[in-house]
mmCIF file of N, CA and C in Angstrom:
data_model
loop_
_atom_site.group_PDB
_atom_site.id
_atom_site.type_symbol
_atom_site.label_atom_id
_atom_site.label_comp_id
_atom_site.label_asym_id
_atom_site.label_seq_id
_atom_site.Cartn_x
_atom_site.Cartn_y
_atom_site.Cartn_z
ATOM 1 N N UNK A 1 0.823 -1.192 0.000
ATOM 2 C CA UNK A 1 0.000 0.000 0.000
ATOM 3 C C UNK A 1 0.866 1.255 0.000
ATOM 4 N N UNK A 2 1.889 1.239 0.815
ATOM 5 C CA UNK A 2 2.773 2.391 0.897
ATOM 6 C C UNK A 2 3.547 2.566 -0.415
ATOM 7 N N UNK A 3 3.970 1.470 -1.043
ATOM 8 C CA UNK A 3 4.672 1.547 -2.326
ATOM 9 C C UNK A 3 3.789 2.146 -3.404
ATOM 10 N N UNK A 4 2.523 1.796 -3.420
ATOM 11 C CA UNK A 4 1.593 2.326 -4.411
ATOM 12 C C UNK A 4 1.454 3.840 -4.259
ATOM 13 N N UNK A 5 1.317 4.327 -3.048
ATOM 14 C CA UNK A 5 1.193 5.760 -2.799
ATOM 15 C C UNK A 5 2.481 6.482 -3.195
ATOM 16 N N UNK A 6 3.620 5.861 -2.900
ATOM 17 C CA UNK A 6 4.899 6.452 -3.246
ATOM 18 C C UNK A 6 5.072 6.518 -4.769
ATOM 19 N N UNK A 7 4.677 5.464 -5.483
ATOM 20 C CA UNK A 7 4.748 5.466 -6.942
ATOM 21 C C UNK A 7 3.868 6.559 -7.541
ATOM 22 N N UNK A 8 2.656 6.707 -7.026
ATOM 23 C CA UNK A 8 1.750 7.750 -7.529
ATOM 24 C C UNK A 8 2.349 9.128 -7.308
ATOM 25 N N UNK A 9 2.958 9.321 -6.142
ATOM 26 C CA UNK A 9 3.555 10.610 -5.809
ATOM 27 C C UNK A 9 4.698 10.922 -6.781
ATOM 28 N N UNK A 10 5.573 9.940 -7.040
ATOM 29 C CA UNK A 10 6.688 10.145 -7.959
ATOM 30 C C UNK A 10 6.205 10.287 -9.397
ATOM 31 N N UNK A 11 5.187 9.536 -9.771
ATOM 32 C CA UNK A 11 4.631 9.658 -11.121
ATOM 33 C C UNK A 11 4.093 11.060 -11.345
ATOM 34 N N UNK A 12 3.413 11.610 -10.358
ATOM 35 C CA UNK A 12 2.870 12.967 -10.466
ATOM 36 C C UNK A 12 4.005 13.985 -10.579
ATOM 37 N N UNK A 13 5.069 13.801 -9.807
ATOM 38 C CA UNK A 13 6.213 14.722 -9.876
ATOM 39 C C UNK A 13 6.900 14.656 -11.241
ATOM 40 N N UNK A 14 7.079 13.443 -11.749
ATOM 41 C CA UNK A 14 7.723 13.278 -13.055
ATOM 42 C C UNK A 14 6.862 13.903 -14.140
ATOM 43 N N UNK A 15 5.548 13.686 -14.081
ATOM 44 C CA UNK A 15 4.643 14.273 -15.069
ATOM 45 C C UNK A 15 4.696 15.795 -15.012
ATOM 46 N N UNK A 16 4.688 16.357 -13.819
ATOM 47 C CA UNK A 16 4.744 17.814 -13.668
ATOM 48 C C UNK A 16 6.067 18.360 -14.207
ATOM 49 N N UNK A 17 7.166 17.683 -13.898
ATOM 50 C CA UNK A 17 8.476 18.126 -14.394
ATOM 51 C C UNK A 17 8.540 18.058 -15.910
ATOM 52 N N UNK A 18 7.931 17.037 -16.490
ATOM 53 C CA UNK A 18 7.917 16.898 -17.940
ATOM 54 C C UNK A 18 7.138 18.033 -18.585
ATOM 55 N N UNK A 19 5.983 18.368 -18.028
ATOM 56 C CA UNK A 19 5.165 19.464 -18.558
ATOM 57 C C UNK A 19 5.924 20.784 -18.452
ATOM 58 N N UNK A 20 6.573 21.018 -17.334
ATOM 59 C CA UNK A 20 7.321 22.265 -17.142
ATOM 60 C C UNK A 20 8.470 22.344 -18.138
ATOM 61 N N UNK A 21 9.202 21.243 -18.303
ATOM 62 C CA UNK A 21 10.337 21.232 -19.240
ATOM 63 C C UNK A 21 9.862 21.446 -20.670
ATOM 64 N N UNK A 22 8.764 20.805 -21.050
ATOM 65 C CA UNK A 22 8.241 20.957 -22.410
ATOM 66 C C UNK A 22 7.800 22.394 -22.657
ATOM 67 N N UNK A 23 7.134 22.998 -21.683
ATOM 68 C CA UNK A 23 6.695 24.383 -21.813
ATOM 69 C C UNK A 23 7.886 25.316 -21.920
ATOM 70 N N UNK A 24 8.897 25.095 -21.108
ATOM 71 C CA UNK A 24 10.093 25.936 -21.153
ATOM 72 C C UNK A 24 10.791 25.819 -22.503
ATOM 73 N N UNK A 25 10.761 24.648 -23.095
ATOM 74 C CA UNK A 25 11.396 24.461 -24.395
ATOM 75 C C UNK A 25 10.625 25.183 -25.496
ATOM 76 N N UNK A 26 9.317 25.284 -25.377
ATOM 77 C CA UNK A 26 8.506 25.926 -26.406
ATOM 78 C C UNK A 26 8.547 27.447 -26.329
ATOM 79 N N UNK A 27 8.613 28.002 -25.153
ATOM 80 C CA UNK A 27 8.548 29.446 -25.001
ATOM 81 C C UNK A 27 9.690 30.149 -25.725
ATOM 82 N N UNK A 28 10.963 29.748 -25.561
ATOM 83 C CA UNK A 28 12.012 30.426 -26.310
ATOM 84 C C UNK A 28 11.858 30.254 -27.815
ATOM 85 N N UNK A 29 11.383 29.107 -28.265
ATOM 86 C CA UNK A 29 11.221 28.878 -29.702
ATOM 87 C C UNK A 29 10.202 29.850 -30.275
ATOM 88 N N UNK A 30 9.141 30.108 -29.556
ATOM 89 C CA UNK A 30 8.114 31.017 -30.048
ATOM 90 C C UNK A 30 8.652 32.435 -30.163
ATOM 91 N N UNK A 31 9.526 32.836 -29.248
ATOM 92 C CA UNK A 31 10.070 34.177 -29.267
ATOM 93 C C UNK A 31 11.354 34.296 -30.063
ATOM 94 N N UNK A 32 11.848 33.192 -30.630
ATOM 95 C CA UNK A 32 13.146 33.185 -31.286
ATOM 96 C C UNK A 32 13.124 33.747 -32.702
ATOM 97 N N UNK A 33 11.955 33.927 -33.265
ATOM 98 C CA UNK A 33 11.867 34.413 -34.642
ATOM 99 C C UNK A 33 12.387 35.842 -34.709
ATOM 100 N N UNK A 34 13.441 36.070 -35.460
ATOM 101 C CA UNK A 34 14.012 37.408 -35.565
ATOM 102 C C UNK A 34 14.701 37.572 -36.904
ATOM 103 N N UNK A 35 13.936 37.754 -37.932
ATOM 104 C CA UNK A 35 14.494 38.010 -39.252
ATOM 105 C C UNK A 35 14.318 39.478 -39.588
ATOM 106 N N UNK A 36 14.381 39.809 -40.867
ATOM 107 C CA UNK A 36 14.124 41.158 -41.338
ATOM 108 C C UNK A 36 12.626 41.303 -41.559
ATOM 109 N N UNK A 37 12.001 42.348 -41.010
ATOM 110 C CA UNK A 37 10.547 42.493 -41.174
ATOM 111 C C UNK A 37 10.113 42.379 -42.635
ATOM 112 N N UNK A 38 9.030 41.649 -42.855
ATOM 113 C CA UNK A 38 8.394 41.448 -44.155
ATOM 114 C C UNK A 38 9.272 40.675 -45.154
ATOM 115 N N UNK A 39 10.239 39.924 -44.645
ATOM 116 C CA UNK A 39 11.110 39.124 -45.502
ATOM 117 C C UNK A 39 11.136 37.678 -45.013
ATOM 118 N N UNK A 40 11.060 36.745 -45.944
ATOM 119 C CA UNK A 40 11.184 35.316 -45.652
ATOM 120 C C UNK A 40 12.473 34.862 -46.327
ATOM 121 N N UNK A 41 13.455 34.475 -45.523
ATOM 122 C CA UNK A 41 14.757 34.070 -46.059
ATOM 123 C C UNK A 41 15.008 32.614 -45.705
ATOM 124 N N UNK A 42 15.449 31.843 -46.695
ATOM 125 C CA UNK A 42 15.817 30.451 -46.460
ATOM 126 C C UNK A 42 17.164 30.179 -47.119
ATOM 127 N N UNK A 43 18.088 29.632 -46.346
ATOM 128 C CA UNK A 43 19.377 29.183 -46.863
ATOM 129 C C UNK A 43 19.391 27.667 -46.782
ATOM 130 N N UNK A 44 19.543 27.035 -47.930
ATOM 131 C CA UNK A 44 19.552 25.582 -48.013
ATOM 132 C C UNK A 44 21.008 25.113 -48.064
ATOM 133 N N UNK A 45 21.543 24.747 -46.910
ATOM 134 C CA UNK A 45 22.916 24.265 -46.825
ATOM 135 C C UNK A 45 22.982 22.745 -46.910
ATOM 136 N N UNK A 46 21.869 22.125 -47.275
ATOM 137 C CA UNK A 46 21.801 20.675 -47.361
ATOM 138 C C UNK A 46 22.479 20.139 -48.614
ATOM 139 N N UNK A 47 22.617 18.823 -48.638
ATOM 140 C CA UNK A 47 23.235 18.145 -49.781
ATOM 141 C C UNK A 47 22.244 17.155 -50.383
ATOM 142 N N UNK A 48 22.089 17.212 -51.691
ATOM 143 C CA UNK A 48 21.285 16.216 -52.380
ATOM 144 C C UNK A 48 19.797 16.483 -52.406
ATOM 145 N N UNK A 49 19.372 17.688 -52.054
ATOM 146 C CA UNK A 49 17.950 18.020 -52.122
ATOM 147 C C UNK A 49 17.771 19.528 -52.237
ATOM 148 N N UNK A 50 16.653 19.933 -52.810
ATOM 149 C CA UNK A 50 16.223 21.326 -52.817
ATOM 150 C C UNK A 50 15.152 21.470 -51.741
ATOM 151 N N UNK A 51 14.905 22.699 -51.318
ATOM 152 C CA UNK A 51 13.835 22.966 -50.356
ATOM 153 C C UNK A 51 12.770 23.812 -51.038
ATOM 154 N N UNK A 52 11.523 23.368 -50.957
ATOM 155 C CA UNK A 52 10.400 24.158 -51.456
ATOM 156 C C UNK A 52 9.669 24.724 -50.241
ATOM 157 N N UNK A 53 9.457 26.036 -50.273
ATOM 158 C CA UNK A 53 8.714 26.742 -49.223
ATOM 159 C C UNK A 53 7.330 27.006 -49.783
ATOM 160 N N UNK A 54 6.305 26.510 -49.082
ATOM 161 C CA UNK A 54 4.932 26.660 -49.562
ATOM 162 C C UNK A 54 4.103 27.433 -48.541
ATOM 163 N N UNK A 55 3.287 28.338 -49.045
ATOM 164 C CA UNK A 55 2.313 29.079 -48.237
ATOM 165 C C UNK A 55 0.935 28.532 -48.608
ATOM 166 N N UNK A 56 0.496 27.433 -47.987
ATOM 167 C CA UNK A 56 -0.727 26.753 -48.432
ATOM 168 C C UNK A 56 -2.002 27.591 -48.333
ATOM 169 N N UNK A 57 -2.057 28.513 -47.396
ATOM 170 C CA UNK A 57 -3.281 29.308 -47.259
ATOM 171 C C UNK A 57 -3.326 30.481 -48.239
ATOM 172 N N UNK A 58 -2.319 30.611 -49.087
ATOM 173 C CA UNK A 58 -2.279 31.681 -50.084
ATOM 174 C C UNK A 58 -2.230 31.097 -51.490
ATOM 175 N N UNK A 59 -3.163 30.204 -51.760
ATOM 176 C CA UNK A 59 -3.289 29.624 -53.088
ATOM 177 C C UNK A 59 -2.145 28.700 -53.477
ATOM 178 N N UNK A 60 -1.438 28.191 -52.476
ATOM 179 C CA UNK A 60 -0.335 27.288 -52.772
ATOM 180 C C UNK A 60 0.910 27.997 -53.286
ATOM 181 N N UNK A 61 1.000 29.339 -53.079
ATOM 182 C CA UNK A 61 2.203 30.071 -53.480
ATOM 183 C C UNK A 61 3.421 29.363 -52.897
ATOM 184 N N UNK A 62 4.446 29.152 -53.726
ATOM 185 C CA UNK A 62 5.644 28.443 -53.283
ATOM 186 C C UNK A 62 6.861 28.944 -54.045
ATOM 187 N N UNK A 63 8.019 28.731 -53.457
ATOM 188 C CA UNK A 63 9.273 28.977 -54.165
ATOM 189 C C UNK A 63 10.276 27.900 -53.786
ATOM 190 N N UNK A 64 11.217 27.664 -54.688
ATOM 191 C CA UNK A 64 12.199 26.586 -54.526
ATOM 192 C C UNK A 64 13.576 27.179 -54.282
ATOM 193 N N UNK A 65 14.277 26.642 -53.287
ATOM 194 C CA UNK A 65 15.644 27.062 -52.988
ATOM 195 C C UNK A 65 16.559 25.876 -53.286
ATOM 196 N N UNK A 66 17.427 26.047 -54.262
ATOM 197 C CA UNK A 66 18.334 24.981 -54.671
ATOM 198 C C UNK A 66 19.361 24.680 -53.579
ATOM 199 N N UNK A 67 19.868 23.465 -53.573
ATOM 200 C CA UNK A 67 20.895 23.076 -52.608
ATOM 201 C C UNK A 67 22.083 24.022 -52.725
ATOM 202 N N UNK A 68 22.581 24.485 -51.581
ATOM 203 C CA UNK A 68 23.728 25.383 -51.560
ATOM 204 C C UNK A 68 23.405 26.838 -51.816
ATOM 205 N N UNK A 69 22.127 27.197 -51.927
ATOM 206 C CA UNK A 69 21.724 28.572 -52.241
ATOM 207 C C UNK A 69 20.863 29.164 -51.128
ATOM 208 N N UNK A 70 20.737 30.492 -51.163
ATOM 209 C CA UNK A 70 19.834 31.226 -50.267
ATOM 210 C C UNK A 70 18.866 32.024 -51.132
ATOM 211 N N UNK A 71 17.686 32.248 -50.611
ATOM 212 C CA UNK A 71 16.704 33.062 -51.328
ATOM 213 C C UNK A 71 15.873 33.826 -50.313
ATOM 214 N N UNK A 72 15.565 35.073 -50.645
ATOM 215 C CA UNK A 72 14.729 35.928 -49.799
ATOM 216 C C UNK A 72 13.556 36.418 -50.628
ATOM 217 N N UNK A 73 12.358 36.296 -50.067
ATOM 218 C CA UNK A 73 11.152 36.789 -50.738
ATOM 219 C C UNK A 73 10.302 37.549 -49.726
ATOM 220 N N UNK A 74 9.444 38.420 -50.247
ATOM 221 C CA UNK A 74 8.427 39.034 -49.413
ATOM 222 C C UNK A 74 7.262 38.065 -49.307
ATOM 223 N N UNK A 75 6.545 38.115 -48.224
ATOM 224 C CA UNK A 75 5.397 37.225 -48.053
ATOM 225 C C UNK A 75 4.339 37.541 -49.101
ATOM 226 N N UNK A 76 3.601 36.520 -49.569
ATOM 227 C CA UNK A 76 2.585 36.767 -50.597
ATOM 228 C C UNK A 76 1.476 37.690 -50.120
ATOM 229 N N UNK A 77 1.126 37.589 -48.856
ATOM 230 C CA UNK A 77 0.117 38.457 -48.247
ATOM 231 C C UNK A 77 0.601 38.757 -46.828
ATOM 232 N N UNK A 78 0.788 40.041 -46.480
ATOM 233 C CA UNK A 78 1.225 40.344 -45.111
ATOM 234 C C UNK A 78 0.229 39.794 -44.090
ATOM 235 N N UNK A 79 0.764 39.093 -43.103
ATOM 236 C CA UNK A 79 -0.086 38.455 -42.104
ATOM 237 C C UNK A 79 0.732 38.156 -40.866
ATOM 238 N N UNK A 80 0.076 38.158 -39.717
ATOM 239 C CA UNK A 80 0.782 37.845 -38.476
ATOM 240 C C UNK A 80 0.723 36.363 -38.142
ATOM 241 N N UNK A 81 0.035 35.570 -38.950
ATOM 242 C CA UNK A 81 -0.084 34.146 -38.650
ATOM 243 C C UNK A 81 -0.127 33.347 -39.949
ATOM 244 N N UNK A 82 0.987 33.341 -40.671
ATOM 245 C CA UNK A 82 1.033 32.670 -41.973
ATOM 246 C C UNK A 82 1.443 31.214 -41.824
ATOM 247 N N UNK A 83 0.660 30.340 -42.410
ATOM 248 C CA UNK A 83 1.015 28.921 -42.430
ATOM 249 C C UNK A 83 2.097 28.700 -43.480
ATOM 250 N N UNK A 84 3.093 27.880 -43.132
ATOM 251 C CA UNK A 84 4.201 27.577 -44.026
ATOM 252 C C UNK A 84 4.513 26.094 -43.919
ATOM 253 N N UNK A 85 4.809 25.455 -45.061
ATOM 254 C CA UNK A 85 5.335 24.089 -45.027
ATOM 255 C C UNK A 85 6.642 24.076 -45.805
ATOM 256 N N UNK A 86 7.581 23.284 -45.311
ATOM 257 C CA UNK A 86 8.874 23.121 -45.959
ATOM 258 C C UNK A 86 8.964 21.695 -46.491
ATOM 259 N N UNK A 87 9.336 21.566 -47.756
ATOM 260 C CA UNK A 87 9.424 20.275 -48.425
ATOM 261 C C UNK A 87 10.869 20.002 -48.831
ATOM 262 N N UNK A 88 11.341 18.787 -48.611
ATOM 263 C CA UNK A 88 12.608 18.328 -49.186
ATOM 264 C C UNK A 88 12.265 17.697 -50.532
ATOM 265 N N UNK A 89 13.002 18.087 -51.573
ATOM 266 C CA UNK A 89 12.629 17.675 -52.925
ATOM 267 C C UNK A 89 13.860 17.185 -53.700
ATOM 268 N N UNK A 90 13.685 16.071 -54.358
ATOM 269 C CA UNK A 90 14.643 15.594 -55.362
ATOM 270 C C UNK A 90 13.839 15.402 -56.636
ATOM 271 N N UNK A 91 14.081 16.219 -57.630
ATOM 272 C CA UNK A 91 13.298 16.138 -58.862
ATOM 273 C C UNK A 91 12.057 16.998 -58.786
ATOM 274 N N UNK A 92 10.927 16.442 -59.230
ATOM 275 C CA UNK A 92 9.669 17.201 -59.291
ATOM 276 C C UNK A 92 9.076 17.401 -57.904
ATOM 277 N N UNK A 93 8.641 18.641 -57.653
ATOM 278 C CA UNK A 93 7.964 18.935 -56.386
ATOM 279 C C UNK A 93 6.644 18.179 -56.365
ATOM 280 N N UNK A 94 6.287 17.634 -55.228
ATOM 281 C CA UNK A 94 5.093 16.827 -55.006
ATOM 282 C C UNK A 94 5.147 15.526 -55.800
ATOM 283 N N UNK A 95 6.349 15.130 -56.189
ATOM 284 C CA UNK A 95 6.549 13.853 -56.860
ATOM 285 C C UNK A 95 6.883 12.783 -55.827
ATOM 286 N N UNK A 96 7.362 11.662 -56.316
ATOM 287 C CA UNK A 96 7.659 10.540 -55.425
ATOM 288 C C UNK A 96 8.883 10.795 -54.550
ATOM 289 N N UNK A 97 9.726 11.784 -54.903
ATOM 290 C CA UNK A 97 10.912 12.105 -54.106
ATOM 291 C C UNK A 97 10.751 13.473 -53.464
ATOM 292 N N UNK A 98 9.611 13.656 -52.784
ATOM 293 C CA UNK A 98 9.297 14.917 -52.127
ATOM 294 C C UNK A 98 8.532 14.623 -50.845
ATOM 295 N N UNK A 99 8.894 15.290 -49.754
ATOM 296 C CA UNK A 99 8.138 15.114 -48.512
ATOM 297 C C UNK A 99 8.200 16.383 -47.661
ATOM 298 N N UNK A 100 7.192 16.569 -46.828
ATOM 299 C CA UNK A 100 7.143 17.707 -45.910
ATOM 300 C C UNK A 100 7.994 17.368 -44.695
ATOM 301 N N UNK A 101 8.952 18.236 -44.369
ATOM 302 C CA UNK A 101 9.752 18.009 -43.169
ATOM 303 C C UNK A 101 9.476 19.014 -42.073
ATOM 304 N N UNK A 102 8.690 20.056 -42.350
ATOM 305 C CA UNK A 102 8.343 21.016 -41.299
ATOM 306 C C UNK A 102 7.085 21.769 -41.689
ATOM 307 N N UNK A 103 6.337 22.149 -40.690
ATOM 308 C CA UNK A 103 5.165 22.988 -40.873
ATOM 309 C C UNK A 103 5.042 23.900 -39.665
ATOM 310 N N UNK A 104 4.768 25.173 -39.888
ATOM 311 C CA UNK A 104 4.690 26.126 -38.782
ATOM 312 C C UNK A 104 3.969 27.374 -39.265
ATOM 313 N N UNK A 105 3.750 28.314 -38.378
ATOM 314 C CA UNK A 105 3.229 29.616 -38.781
ATOM 315 C C UNK A 105 4.227 30.673 -38.315
ATOM 316 N N UNK A 106 4.257 31.785 -39.024
ATOM 317 C CA UNK A 106 5.184 32.844 -38.640
ATOM 318 C C UNK A 106 4.537 34.206 -38.829
ATOM 319 N N UNK A 107 5.158 35.203 -38.230
ATOM 320 C CA UNK A 107 4.662 36.574 -38.258
ATOM 321 C C UNK A 107 5.454 37.369 -39.296
ATOM 322 N N UNK A 108 4.797 37.716 -40.385
ATOM 323 C CA UNK A 108 5.449 38.464 -41.460
ATOM 324 C C UNK A 108 5.987 39.809 -40.975
ATOM 325 N N UNK A 109 5.363 40.403 -39.981
ATOM 326 C CA UNK A 109 5.817 41.698 -39.480
ATOM 327 C C UNK A 109 7.220 41.602 -38.886
ATOM 328 N N UNK A 110 7.592 40.410 -38.408
ATOM 329 C CA UNK A 110 8.918 40.212 -37.827
ATOM 330 C C UNK A 110 9.887 39.558 -38.801
ATOM 331 N N UNK A 111 9.365 38.899 -39.839
ATOM 332 C CA UNK A 111 10.220 38.198 -40.784
ATOM 333 C C UNK A 111 10.770 36.918 -40.186
ATOM 334 N N UNK A 112 11.514 36.171 -41.004
ATOM 335 C CA UNK A 112 12.088 34.920 -40.524
ATOM 336 C C UNK A 112 13.305 34.575 -41.374
ATOM 337 N N UNK A 113 14.264 33.931 -40.755
ATOM 338 C CA UNK A 113 15.499 33.510 -41.410
ATOM 339 C C UNK A 113 15.698 32.035 -41.077
ATOM 340 N N UNK A 114 15.571 31.166 -42.084
ATOM 341 C CA UNK A 114 15.631 29.710 -41.874
ATOM 342 C C UNK A 114 16.883 29.150 -42.534
ATOM 343 N N UNK A 115 17.493 28.178 -41.871
ATOM 344 C CA UNK A 115 18.639 27.457 -42.426
ATOM 345 C C UNK A 115 18.315 25.971 -42.413
ATOM 346 N N UNK A 116 18.533 25.307 -43.544
ATOM 347 C CA UNK A 116 18.378 23.852 -43.598
ATOM 348 C C UNK A 116 19.752 23.238 -43.842
ATOM 349 N N UNK A 117 19.918 22.000 -43.381
ATOM 350 C CA UNK A 117 21.172 21.279 -43.582
ATOM 351 C C UNK A 117 20.873 19.786 -43.561
ATOM 352 N N UNK A 118 21.903 18.991 -43.746
ATOM 353 C CA UNK A 118 21.726 17.544 -43.726
ATOM 354 C C UNK A 118 21.558 16.989 -45.125
ATOM 355 N N UNK A 119 20.974 15.808 -45.196
ATOM 356 C CA UNK A 119 20.761 15.125 -46.466
ATOM 357 C C UNK A 119 19.271 14.928 -46.686
ATOM 358 N N UNK A 120 18.904 14.454 -47.870
ATOM 359 C CA UNK A 120 17.485 14.301 -48.219
ATOM 360 C C UNK A 120 16.709 13.506 -47.168
ATOM 361 N N UNK A 121 17.254 12.429 -46.698
ATOM 362 C CA UNK A 121 16.537 11.598 -45.728
ATOM 363 C C UNK A 121 16.670 12.052 -44.296
ATOM 364 N N UNK A 122 17.504 13.052 -44.037
ATOM 365 C CA UNK A 122 17.734 13.518 -42.665
ATOM 366 C C UNK A 122 17.945 15.028 -42.662
ATOM 367 N N UNK A 123 16.883 15.769 -42.921
ATOM 368 C CA UNK A 123 16.950 17.224 -42.983
ATOM 369 C C UNK A 123 16.926 17.799 -41.574
ATOM 370 N N UNK A 124 17.828 18.723 -41.316
ATOM 371 C CA UNK A 124 17.811 19.501 -40.075
ATOM 372 C C UNK A 124 17.455 20.922 -40.457
ATOM 373 N N UNK A 125 16.781 21.641 -39.565
ATOM 374 C CA UNK A 125 16.450 23.017 -39.865
ATOM 375 C C UNK A 125 16.378 23.826 -38.580
ATOM 376 N N UNK A 126 16.599 25.109 -38.713
ATOM 377 C CA UNK A 126 16.496 26.024 -37.566
ATOM 378 C C UNK A 126 16.058 27.383 -38.077
ATOM 379 N N UNK A 127 15.600 28.209 -37.182
ATOM 380 C CA UNK A 127 15.206 29.561 -37.575
ATOM 381 C C UNK A 127 15.658 30.545 -36.530
ATOM 382 N N UNK A 128 15.690 31.802 -36.976
ATOM 383 C CA UNK A 128 15.933 32.913 -36.048
ATOM 384 C C UNK A 128 15.206 34.117 -36.579
#
């Protein structure tokens, strides 16, 4: 009986610590966006794939950044909550060698600067 109560107590503490840690990890990420206002910049430092940036809520507007290149565009429609998906692509976009590796929303008023790296099957990405 005492072991059961002790397990419940520790389980509750572990769950609370997990929630706190997860929340702490998300808060800096939300505030980390710091690009040039009204500019969307992506540098594709990856090997063996291109990155397609898609704005699905704006008629599927998209642009492609070749491997080893950077590209900066203005947002298709200024918005504080723009949906964006990032695709790793080899060949035709939305073909058999294309997949979504990230999806998020961003604030056009603050802009965003994204860097991708890695290989087609293991894309890493970060933003500031």
